[in-house]
Amino acid sequence: MGCASSNTAHDKEELKKLNDLAEINSSETQSEQNPIVHQIPQNSITSSPSSTQIGVQSKLRATLLIQRWFRRWRAELEIRRRCTWTIFQTMEYASENEQLKLYNFFNEIISGLPDAFNAMQNEKNDQIESVEHFSKLSNPDYVMIDPDYNGPDLAFPIDEKQIKTLIDAFKDKKVLAAKHLLVLLAEARKHYMKIENVQYMVTSIAGKITVVGDLHGSLDDLLMIFFKNGLPSADNPYIINGDFVDRGPASVEVSILLFSLSLLYPNSVIINRGNHEDVIMNKRYGFTTELVKKYGVVANRISKGFEGVFRVLPLVTVVDNSVLICHGGLSDITDLQYINEIPRHKYASILRPPSKRNDEGEDEIDLIEWRQMLDLLWSDPKAALGCEPNTFRGGGTYFGPDISAAVLDKHKFKLLIRSHECKPDGYDVVHDGRVVTVFSASNYYEAGSNLGAYINLGPSHKPQFIQYSATENTSQLPLYSRVSKVESSALRDLRTKMFANQGRLQAAFENYDPEKTGLITMAEWTESMNSVLNLDLPWRTLRAKLVEQDEDGKIKYESCFKDGALEGNIANKQVTETIYRQRNILETIFRLLDTDNSGLLSREELRAGCELLAKHNGSISLSAEELDNLVDTMDINKDGEINFNEFLESFRMVDNKFASTNGAV
């Protein structure tokens, strides 16, 4: 990987802080049980205190009690807030890690197929990279506008009036016609193909540059930024630092506004690529689904159009030759000159390096080039020194303050501004002030979970952070109510994960309880939770929210499932757990098989997927008739196509049959 081959686990700073807070809380509780009078200066207490002195002492005692109660209350609240944050972030990164593993698995299958299939795939890649093919794909003559269409129109060249029309239309939940969108994507691709990987901007013209972090399909946050900071213009330049699609409900509208603004002000609106401007991430995290929902039968054409733009977005922006701005971060091999020479259009996805056949028919992969791209878009800073693989996310690196200092000093930069990580306050400053994170999607995990922020960067290069929340009702709630609301959501997600793994957890608990007492120690419970769920969480701190204890401190492990126990017989429980646990993986497989992004599997798509697996696994042998029978079985409503619910139901039926034939009751 080019980084130190360390097996160091993910940083434990947050867990240490939680433990410190818990100790503070414990010491405050103990001190309350001791007399308070000893804290009053002894020389102020006489042998015969007057009524005035007694009154002063009483007020002082009351004041000290209130202070201690308040400090303990804030410490408890902070413990809850940080635990909640750890749950959300750990589960998000675990999901990304699973996605990477799944994608690598499918690529291994594809790479093992005959040369003819690989040649076909390479031909497809070459086509999407060519201007001619993209122009044909985006030709508006292939798509007609519905006679009843009442959405906004788009004409080129774009002007400021059209931008405002788009904003008003999107506020009214109107969708831009597919024909207009295809033209916009073609124009955006032409624009970005002309510029280099590394872009340069200066603050001297406008006096400031606004840097926006992850938006993740949140139109409300983008409009909030425009309201507070003004629309982009030649006098109000913006840098959008990647990850403006996926997860949120309005990735299409956010993209349309950003692309339109970059065409209107090509030198004043720069869009860096993020790790979610990626065709594979889009299939897993919602953008592809959004396209299918909004554009139906032409969703595949539009999806390819977005892929064409994402491939050619720039990677880095440098401000005043002093501030480096990229989505993820750095590594010990980051080199800006090298990065500027990378043919970025090759990377439909950053998750796997593109290969090219040499004259001997062997695949050639430029791992150094790929590492430069991967580290730039996927890396995170850490407090410890050094550079190591980012095993928590599954891609990029963890880079320490020594690495950031070395890379910045090498290029004579003062500061790195990056995004990629949600922060409670919308921003974070680490590495002696030289690495700044900005995240612009407020309420990212749950309403009230975090503020959004953007940066105004002036000639002094000292970031000015502007915070906001796009959900007005939540921002007006008291702190305690906000923490409680977000905590409930995080615990609900965690219990869902526990529910999906109930059988495995039960087996792990019972392994420590051969006598079937229903009780295990705290250490045994935390070890079971860690080993089964594979989530690095402060289980001891979370214990009170998840499970009951007896009077001796033993864990009543059956109480883990009291609020979400599975009903029915053992076989049904196992089947439901399996499907529930693997739902995200099955959805990703469904999206990968759905090559035209229609949201439905045709007979041809499913047949191609089965043939793919049959070729990879020699033990699978299906005739054409057997494949047709399989498709007929999965097509429950017999409409000739398979939706995601039918796909899931097919797995449930197979798993149920398997459980029954193996003697489950």
mmCIF file with all atom_site columns, C-alpha atoms in Angstrom, residues 94 98 494 496-512 520 524-537 539 560-561 577 581-582:
data_model
loop_
_atom_site.group_PDB
_atom_site.id
_atom_site.type_symbol
_atom_site.label_atom_id
_atom_site.label_alt_id
_atom_site.label_comp_id
_atom_site.label_asym_id
_atom_site.label_entity_id
_atom_site.label_seq_id
_atom_site.pdbx_PDB_ins_code
_atom_site.Cartn_x
_atom_site.Cartn_y
_atom_site.Cartn_z
_atom_site.occupancy
_atom_site.B_iso_or_equiv
_atom_site.pdbx_formal_charge
_atom_site.auth_seq_id
_atom_site.auth_comp_id
_atom_site.auth_asym_id
_atom_site.auth_atom_id
_atom_site.pdbx_PDB_model_num
ATOM 1  C CA . ALA A 1 94  ? -18.792 -0.731  8.510  1.00 0.00 ? 94  ALA A CA 1
ATOM 2  C CA . GLU A 1 98  ? -18.829 -4.322  3.392  1.00 0.00 ? 98  GLU A CA 1
ATOM 3  C CA . LEU A 1 494 ? -28.110 -0.594  16.614 1.00 0.00 ? 494 LEU A CA 1
ATOM 4  C CA . THR A 1 496 ? -31.897 -3.425  14.215 1.00 0.00 ? 496 THR A CA 1
ATOM 5  C CA . LYS A 1 497 ? -28.367 -4.714  13.704 1.00 0.00 ? 497 LYS A CA 1
ATOM 6  C CA . MET A 1 498 ? -28.728 -6.869  16.830 1.00 0.00 ? 498 MET A CA 1
ATOM 7  C CA . PHE A 1 499 ? -32.115 -8.137  15.607 1.00 0.00 ? 499 PHE A CA 1
ATOM 8  C CA . ALA A 1 500 ? -30.552 -9.153  12.282 1.00 0.00 ? 500 ALA A CA 1
ATOM 9  C CA . ASN A 1 501 ? -27.907 -11.151 14.157 1.00 0.00 ? 501 ASN A CA 1
ATOM 10 C CA . GLN A 1 502 ? -30.086 -12.543 16.959 1.00 0.00 ? 502 GLN A CA 1
ATOM 11 C CA . GLY A 1 503 ? -29.299 -16.192 16.301 1.00 0.00 ? 503 GLY A CA 1
ATOM 12 C CA . ARG A 1 504 ? -25.552 -15.647 16.193 1.00 0.00 ? 504 ARG A CA 1
ATOM 13 C CA . LEU A 1 505 ? -25.619 -13.458 19.304 1.00 0.00 ? 505 LEU A CA 1
ATOM 14 C CA . GLN A 1 506 ? -27.710 -16.021 21.172 1.00 0.00 ? 506 GLN A CA 1
ATOM 15 C CA . ALA A 1 507 ? -25.202 -18.742 20.283 1.00 0.00 ? 507 ALA A CA 1
ATOM 16 C CA . ALA A 1 508 ? -22.286 -16.575 21.415 1.00 0.00 ? 508 ALA A CA 1
ATOM 17 C CA . PHE A 1 509 ? -23.988 -15.807 24.742 1.00 0.00 ? 509 PHE A CA 1
ATOM 18 C CA . GLU A 1 510 ? -24.888 -19.449 25.358 1.00 0.00 ? 510 GLU A CA 1
ATOM 19 C CA . ASN A 1 511 ? -21.305 -20.461 24.673 1.00 0.00 ? 511 ASN A CA 1
ATOM 20 C CA . TYR A 1 512 ? -20.426 -18.651 27.923 1.00 0.00 ? 512 TYR A CA 1
ATOM 21 C CA . ILE A 1 520 ? -23.077 -14.049 31.765 1.00 0.00 ? 520 ILE A CA 1
ATOM 22 C CA . GLU A 1 524 ? -18.364 -12.077 28.223 1.00 0.00 ? 524 GLU A CA 1
ATOM 23 C CA . TRP A 1 525 ? -21.250 -9.947  26.955 1.00 0.00 ? 525 TRP A CA 1
ATOM 24 C CA . THR A 1 526 ? -18.981 -7.252  25.475 1.00 0.00 ? 526 THR A CA 1
ATOM 25 C CA . GLU A 1 527 ? -16.772 -9.898  23.858 1.00 0.00 ? 527 GLU A CA 1
ATOM 26 C CA . SER A 1 528 ? -19.824 -11.545 22.283 1.00 0.00 ? 528 SER A CA 1
ATOM 27 C CA . MET A 1 529 ? -21.147 -8.228  20.961 1.00 0.00 ? 529 MET A CA 1
ATOM 28 C CA . ASN A 1 530 ? -17.755 -7.352  19.496 1.00 0.00 ? 530 ASN A CA 1
ATOM 29 C CA . SER A 1 531 ? -17.132 -10.720 17.858 1.00 0.00 ? 531 SER A CA 1
ATOM 30 C CA . VAL A 1 532 ? -20.597 -11.092 16.298 1.00 0.00 ? 532 VAL A CA 1
ATOM 31 C CA . LEU A 1 533 ? -21.432 -7.517  15.263 1.00 0.00 ? 533 LEU A CA 1
ATOM 32 C CA . ASN A 1 534 ? -17.850 -6.497  14.473 1.00 0.00 ? 534 ASN A CA 1
ATOM 33 C CA . LEU A 1 535 ? -18.555 -2.952  15.658 1.00 0.00 ? 535 LEU A CA 1
ATOM 34 C CA . ASP A 1 536 ? -15.941 -1.123  17.713 1.00 0.00 ? 536 ASP A CA 1
ATOM 35 C CA . LEU A 1 537 ? -18.327 0.491   20.209 1.00 0.00 ? 537 LEU A CA 1
ATOM 36 C CA . TRP A 1 539 ? -20.306 -1.565  24.916 1.00 0.00 ? 539 TRP A CA 1
ATOM 37 C CA . CYS A 1 560 ? -31.108 -7.978  24.530 1.00 0.00 ? 560 CYS A CA 1
ATOM 38 C CA . PHE A 1 561 ? -33.976 -9.061  22.302 1.00 0.00 ? 561 PHE A CA 1
ATOM 39 C CA . GLU A 1 577 ? -32.524 -13.035 10.300 1.00 0.00 ? 577 GLU A CA 1
ATOM 40 C CA . ARG A 1 581 ? -28.887 -9.206  7.916  1.00 0.00 ? 581 ARG A CA 1
ATOM 41 C CA . GLN A 1 582 ? -27.937 -9.516  4.250  1.00 0.00 ? 582 GLN A CA 1
#
